[in-house]
mmCIF file of C-alpha atoms and ligand atoms in Angstrom:
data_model
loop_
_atom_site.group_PDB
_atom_site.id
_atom_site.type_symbol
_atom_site.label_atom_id
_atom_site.label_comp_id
_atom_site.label_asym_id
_atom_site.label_seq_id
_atom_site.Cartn_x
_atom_site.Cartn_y
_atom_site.Cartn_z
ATOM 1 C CA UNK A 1 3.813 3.849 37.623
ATOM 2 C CA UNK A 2 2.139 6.309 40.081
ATOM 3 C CA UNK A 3 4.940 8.906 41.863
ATOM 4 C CA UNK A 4 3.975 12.002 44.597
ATOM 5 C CA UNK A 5 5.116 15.525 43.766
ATOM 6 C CA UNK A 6 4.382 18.577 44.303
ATOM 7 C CA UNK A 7 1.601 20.078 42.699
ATOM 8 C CA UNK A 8 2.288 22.858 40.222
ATOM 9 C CA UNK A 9 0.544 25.420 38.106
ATOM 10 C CA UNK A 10 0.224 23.336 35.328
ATOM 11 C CA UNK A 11 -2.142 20.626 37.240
ATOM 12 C CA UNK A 12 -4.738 22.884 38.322
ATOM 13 C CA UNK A 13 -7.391 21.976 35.571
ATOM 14 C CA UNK A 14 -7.185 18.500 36.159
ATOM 15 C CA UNK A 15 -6.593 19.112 40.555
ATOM 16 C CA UNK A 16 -10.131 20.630 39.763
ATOM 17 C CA UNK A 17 -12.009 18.205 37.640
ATOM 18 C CA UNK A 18 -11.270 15.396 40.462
ATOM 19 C CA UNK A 19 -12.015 17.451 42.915
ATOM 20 C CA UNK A 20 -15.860 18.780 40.872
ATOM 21 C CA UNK A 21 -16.337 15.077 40.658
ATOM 22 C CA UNK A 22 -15.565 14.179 44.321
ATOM 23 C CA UNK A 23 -17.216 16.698 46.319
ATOM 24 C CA UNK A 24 -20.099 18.354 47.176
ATOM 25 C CA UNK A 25 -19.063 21.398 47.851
ATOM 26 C CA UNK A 26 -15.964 21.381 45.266
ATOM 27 C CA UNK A 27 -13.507 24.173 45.619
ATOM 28 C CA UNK A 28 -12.767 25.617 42.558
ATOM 29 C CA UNK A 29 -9.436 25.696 40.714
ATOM 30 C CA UNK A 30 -8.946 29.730 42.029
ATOM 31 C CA UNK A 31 -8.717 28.345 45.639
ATOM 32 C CA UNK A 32 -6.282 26.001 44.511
ATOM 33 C CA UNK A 33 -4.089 28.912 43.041
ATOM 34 C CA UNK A 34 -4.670 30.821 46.349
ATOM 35 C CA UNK A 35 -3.423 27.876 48.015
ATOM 36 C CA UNK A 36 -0.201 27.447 45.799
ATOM 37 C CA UNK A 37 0.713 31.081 45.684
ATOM 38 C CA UNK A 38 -0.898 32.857 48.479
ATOM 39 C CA UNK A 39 -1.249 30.692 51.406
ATOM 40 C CA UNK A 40 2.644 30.010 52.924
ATOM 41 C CA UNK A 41 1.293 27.396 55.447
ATOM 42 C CA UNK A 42 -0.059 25.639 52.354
ATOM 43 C CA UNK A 43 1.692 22.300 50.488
ATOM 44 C CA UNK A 44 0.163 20.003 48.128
ATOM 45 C CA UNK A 45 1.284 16.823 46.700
ATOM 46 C CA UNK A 46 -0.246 15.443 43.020
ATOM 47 C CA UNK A 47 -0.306 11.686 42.223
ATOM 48 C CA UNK A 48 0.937 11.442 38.624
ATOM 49 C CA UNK A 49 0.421 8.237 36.862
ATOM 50 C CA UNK A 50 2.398 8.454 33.391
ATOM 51 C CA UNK A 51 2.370 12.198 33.345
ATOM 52 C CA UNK A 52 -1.981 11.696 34.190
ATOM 53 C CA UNK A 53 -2.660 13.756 37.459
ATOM 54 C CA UNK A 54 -4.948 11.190 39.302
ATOM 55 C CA UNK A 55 -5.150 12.217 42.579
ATOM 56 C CA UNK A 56 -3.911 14.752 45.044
ATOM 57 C CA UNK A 57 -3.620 15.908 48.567
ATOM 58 C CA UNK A 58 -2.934 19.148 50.912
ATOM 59 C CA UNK A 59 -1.824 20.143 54.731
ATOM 60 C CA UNK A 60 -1.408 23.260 56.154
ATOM 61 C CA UNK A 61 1.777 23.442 58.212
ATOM 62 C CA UNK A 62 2.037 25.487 61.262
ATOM 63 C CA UNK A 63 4.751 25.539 63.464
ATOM 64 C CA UNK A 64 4.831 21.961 64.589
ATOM 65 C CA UNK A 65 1.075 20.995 63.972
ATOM 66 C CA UNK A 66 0.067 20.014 60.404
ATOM 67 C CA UNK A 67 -3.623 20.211 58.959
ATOM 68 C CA UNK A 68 -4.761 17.991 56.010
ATOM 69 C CA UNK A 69 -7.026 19.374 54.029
ATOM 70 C CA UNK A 70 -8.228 17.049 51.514
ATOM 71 C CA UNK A 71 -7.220 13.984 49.580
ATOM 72 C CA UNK A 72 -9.045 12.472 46.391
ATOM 73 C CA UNK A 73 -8.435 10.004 44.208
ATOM 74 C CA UNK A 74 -9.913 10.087 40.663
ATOM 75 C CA UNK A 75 -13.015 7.250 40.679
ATOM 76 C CA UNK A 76 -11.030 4.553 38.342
ATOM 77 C CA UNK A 77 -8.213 4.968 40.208
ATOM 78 C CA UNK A 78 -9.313 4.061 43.892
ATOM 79 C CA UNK A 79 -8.367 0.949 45.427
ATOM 80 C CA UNK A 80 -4.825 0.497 43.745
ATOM 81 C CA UNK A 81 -2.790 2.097 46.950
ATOM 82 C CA UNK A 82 -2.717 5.901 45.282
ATOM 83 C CA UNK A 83 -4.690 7.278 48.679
ATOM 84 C CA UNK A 84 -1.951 5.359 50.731
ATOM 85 C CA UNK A 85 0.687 7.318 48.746
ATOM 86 C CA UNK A 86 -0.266 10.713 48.916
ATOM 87 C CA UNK A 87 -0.870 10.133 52.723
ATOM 88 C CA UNK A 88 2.465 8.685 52.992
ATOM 89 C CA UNK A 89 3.406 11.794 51.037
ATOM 90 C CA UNK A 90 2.157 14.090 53.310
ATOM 91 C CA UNK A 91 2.946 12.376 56.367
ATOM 92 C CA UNK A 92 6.592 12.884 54.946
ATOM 93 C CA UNK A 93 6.153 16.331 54.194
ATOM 94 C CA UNK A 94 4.766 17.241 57.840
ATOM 95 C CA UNK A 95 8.112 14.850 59.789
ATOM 96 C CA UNK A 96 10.520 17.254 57.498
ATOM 97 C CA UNK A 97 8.983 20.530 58.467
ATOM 98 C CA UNK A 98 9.013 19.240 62.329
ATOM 99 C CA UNK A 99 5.376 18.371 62.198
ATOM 100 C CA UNK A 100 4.753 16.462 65.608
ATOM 101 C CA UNK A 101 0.300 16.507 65.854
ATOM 102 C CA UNK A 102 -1.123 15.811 62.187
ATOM 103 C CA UNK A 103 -5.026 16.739 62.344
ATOM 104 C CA UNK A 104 -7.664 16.295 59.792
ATOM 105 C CA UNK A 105 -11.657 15.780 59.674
ATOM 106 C CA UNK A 106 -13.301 12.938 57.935
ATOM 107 C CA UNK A 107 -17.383 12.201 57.360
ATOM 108 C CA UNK A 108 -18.521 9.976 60.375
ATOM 109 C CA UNK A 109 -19.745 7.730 57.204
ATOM 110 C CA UNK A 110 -16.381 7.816 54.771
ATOM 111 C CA UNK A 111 -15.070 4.023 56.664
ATOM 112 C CA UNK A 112 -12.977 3.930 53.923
ATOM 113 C CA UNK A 113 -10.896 7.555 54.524
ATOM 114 C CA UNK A 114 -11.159 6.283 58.191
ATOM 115 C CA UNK A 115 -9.033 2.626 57.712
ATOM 116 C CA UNK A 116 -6.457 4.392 55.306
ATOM 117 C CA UNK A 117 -5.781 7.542 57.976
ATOM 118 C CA UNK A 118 -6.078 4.469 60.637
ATOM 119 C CA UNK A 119 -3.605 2.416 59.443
ATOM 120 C CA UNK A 120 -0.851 5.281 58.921
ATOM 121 C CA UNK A 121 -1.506 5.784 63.043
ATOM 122 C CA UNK A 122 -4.132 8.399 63.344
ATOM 123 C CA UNK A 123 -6.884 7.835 66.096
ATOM 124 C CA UNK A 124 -10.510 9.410 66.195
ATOM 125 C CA UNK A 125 -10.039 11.608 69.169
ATOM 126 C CA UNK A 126 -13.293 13.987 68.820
ATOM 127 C CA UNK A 127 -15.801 14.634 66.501
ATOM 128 C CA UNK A 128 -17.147 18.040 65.419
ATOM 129 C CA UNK A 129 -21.433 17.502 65.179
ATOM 130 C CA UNK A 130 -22.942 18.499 61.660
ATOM 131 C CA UNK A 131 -19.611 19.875 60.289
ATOM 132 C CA UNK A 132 -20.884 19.438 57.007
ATOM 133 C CA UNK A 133 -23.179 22.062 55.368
ATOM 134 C CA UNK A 134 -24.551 19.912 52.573
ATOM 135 C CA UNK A 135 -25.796 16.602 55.026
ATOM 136 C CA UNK A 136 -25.235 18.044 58.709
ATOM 137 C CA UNK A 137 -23.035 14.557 59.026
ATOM 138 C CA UNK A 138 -20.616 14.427 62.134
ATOM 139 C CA UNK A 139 -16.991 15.169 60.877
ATOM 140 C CA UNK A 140 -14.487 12.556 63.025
ATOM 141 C CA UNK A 141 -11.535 14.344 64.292
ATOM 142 C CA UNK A 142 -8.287 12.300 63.594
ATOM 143 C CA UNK A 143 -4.814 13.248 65.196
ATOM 144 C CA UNK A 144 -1.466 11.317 64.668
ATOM 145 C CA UNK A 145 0.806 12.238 67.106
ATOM 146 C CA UNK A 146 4.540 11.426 65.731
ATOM 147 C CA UNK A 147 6.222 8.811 68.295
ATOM 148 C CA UNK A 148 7.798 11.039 71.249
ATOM 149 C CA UNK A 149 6.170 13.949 70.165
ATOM 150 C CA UNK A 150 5.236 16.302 73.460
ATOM 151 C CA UNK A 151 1.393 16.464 73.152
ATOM 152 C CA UNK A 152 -0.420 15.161 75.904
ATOM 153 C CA UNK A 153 -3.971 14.678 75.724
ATOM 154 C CA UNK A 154 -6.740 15.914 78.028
ATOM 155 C CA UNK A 155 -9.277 13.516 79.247
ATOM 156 C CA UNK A 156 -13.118 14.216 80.902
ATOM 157 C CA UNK A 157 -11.701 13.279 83.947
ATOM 158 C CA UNK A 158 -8.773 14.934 83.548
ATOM 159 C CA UNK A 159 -10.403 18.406 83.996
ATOM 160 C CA UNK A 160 -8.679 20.177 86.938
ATOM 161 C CA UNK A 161 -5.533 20.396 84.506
ATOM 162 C CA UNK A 162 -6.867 23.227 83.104
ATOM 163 C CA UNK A 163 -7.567 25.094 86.388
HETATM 164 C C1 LIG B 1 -10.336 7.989 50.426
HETATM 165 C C2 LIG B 1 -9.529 7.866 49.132
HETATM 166 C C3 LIG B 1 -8.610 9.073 48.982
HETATM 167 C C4 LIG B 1 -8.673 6.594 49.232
HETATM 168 O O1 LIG B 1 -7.868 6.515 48.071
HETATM 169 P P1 LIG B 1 -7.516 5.089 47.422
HETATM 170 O O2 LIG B 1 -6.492 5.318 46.374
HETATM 171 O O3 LIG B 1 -8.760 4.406 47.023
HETATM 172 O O4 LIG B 1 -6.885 4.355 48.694
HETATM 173 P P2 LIG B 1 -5.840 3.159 48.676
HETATM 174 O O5 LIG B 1 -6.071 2.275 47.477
HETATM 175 O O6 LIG B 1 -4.478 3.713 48.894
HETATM 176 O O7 LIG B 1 -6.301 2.360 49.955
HETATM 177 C C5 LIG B 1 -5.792 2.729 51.208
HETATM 178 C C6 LIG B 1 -6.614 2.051 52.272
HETATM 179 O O8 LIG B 1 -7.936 2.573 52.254
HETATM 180 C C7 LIG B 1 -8.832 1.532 52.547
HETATM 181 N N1 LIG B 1 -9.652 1.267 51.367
HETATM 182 C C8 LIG B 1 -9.446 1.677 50.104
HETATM 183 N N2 LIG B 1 -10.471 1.298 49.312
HETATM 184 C C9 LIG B 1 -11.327 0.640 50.108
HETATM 185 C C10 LIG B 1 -12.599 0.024 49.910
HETATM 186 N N3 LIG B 1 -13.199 0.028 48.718
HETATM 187 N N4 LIG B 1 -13.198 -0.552 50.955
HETATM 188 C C11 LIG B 1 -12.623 -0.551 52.183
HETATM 189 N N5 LIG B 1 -11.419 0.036 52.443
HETATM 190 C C12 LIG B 1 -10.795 0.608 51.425
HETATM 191 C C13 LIG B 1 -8.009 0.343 52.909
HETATM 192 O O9 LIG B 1 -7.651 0.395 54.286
HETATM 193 C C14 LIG B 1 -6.791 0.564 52.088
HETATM 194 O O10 LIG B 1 -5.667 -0.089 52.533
HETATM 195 P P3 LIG B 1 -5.412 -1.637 52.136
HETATM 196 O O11 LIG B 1 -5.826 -1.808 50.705
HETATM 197 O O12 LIG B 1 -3.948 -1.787 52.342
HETATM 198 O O13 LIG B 1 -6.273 -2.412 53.095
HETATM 199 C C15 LIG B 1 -10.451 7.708 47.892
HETATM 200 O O14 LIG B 1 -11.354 6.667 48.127
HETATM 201 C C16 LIG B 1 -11.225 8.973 47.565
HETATM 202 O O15 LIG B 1 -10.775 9.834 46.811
HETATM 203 N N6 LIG B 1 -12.429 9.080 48.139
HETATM 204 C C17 LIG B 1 -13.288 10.260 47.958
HETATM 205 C C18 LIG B 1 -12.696 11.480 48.659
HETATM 206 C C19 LIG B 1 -12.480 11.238 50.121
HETATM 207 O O16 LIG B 1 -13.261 10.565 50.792
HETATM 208 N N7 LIG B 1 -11.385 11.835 50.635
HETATM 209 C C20 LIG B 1 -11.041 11.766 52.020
HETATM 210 C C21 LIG B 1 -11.667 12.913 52.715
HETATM 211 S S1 LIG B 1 -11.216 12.929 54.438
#
């Protein structure tokens, strides 16, 4: 059985090796200890199947706007509903701290990342152009907006708000 909780200590080395084997430009297991002990506006969740760590994900709360950072899955484990958990996780996480705009950036090319964030109600609302170093791809901007929550969104045509 796969649970969320949060990450500890004690699942660094193996928060690292998924993440090596994930990414091109991995962050190593000192940023995750930065992020645990030195970053307040930091959470992260682990997926723990049977006491394995198989997957994990972060946001970065600030007042009422939440940040994910990044969610992997270990290889042998994708497709079995572990992404959809740690999203769920987090989406959890960010509603209890008052979280009311969730943000994150995905590769214009990752469909999958896109249908999972897409069916837990976030919308492509921007993108940012060659946001990543190691291609130059397009990172899509997602936003989930809790139901009721107070942000209102600025169109093209919708410019003389801002005057
Ligand atoms: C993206 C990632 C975290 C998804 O984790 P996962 O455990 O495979 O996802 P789940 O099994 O929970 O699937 C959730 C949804 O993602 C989509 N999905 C998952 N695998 C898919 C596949 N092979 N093809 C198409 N859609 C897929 C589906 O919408 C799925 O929901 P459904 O099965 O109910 O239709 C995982 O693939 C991963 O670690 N990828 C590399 C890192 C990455 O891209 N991180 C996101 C950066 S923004």
């Amino acid at each position: 059985m796969v649970t969320v909780r949060a990450m500890t200590d004690r699942d660094l080395a193996a928060v690292a090796e998924i993440e090596q084997a994930t990414f091109a430009t991995p962050w190593p297991a000192a940023a995750f200890a930065q992020e645990l002990h030195g970053n307040d506006c930091a959470h992260y969740l682990v997926a723990d199947a049977n006491d394995q760590v198989v997957g994990f994900g972060g946001i970065w709360i600030v007042t009422d706007q939440g940040h994910i950072t990044n969610i992997a899955v270990q290889e042998d484990y994708r497709g079995q509903g572990v992404g959809g958990l740690i999203t769920d996780g987090l989406i959890a996480l960010a509603e209890q701290h008052g979280v009311v705009l969730m943000t994150l950036e995905v590769r214009r090319s990752n469909l999958v990342a896109q249908r999972l964030y897409a069916k837990r109600g976030f919308v492509a609302r921007g993108w940012r152009r060659g946001y990543y170093t190691d291609t130059g791809e397009d990172a899509i901007i997602m936003c989930r907006e809790k139901r009721g929550g107070v942000i209102g969104w600025i169109h093209p045509g919708d410019r003389n708000i801002l005057r």
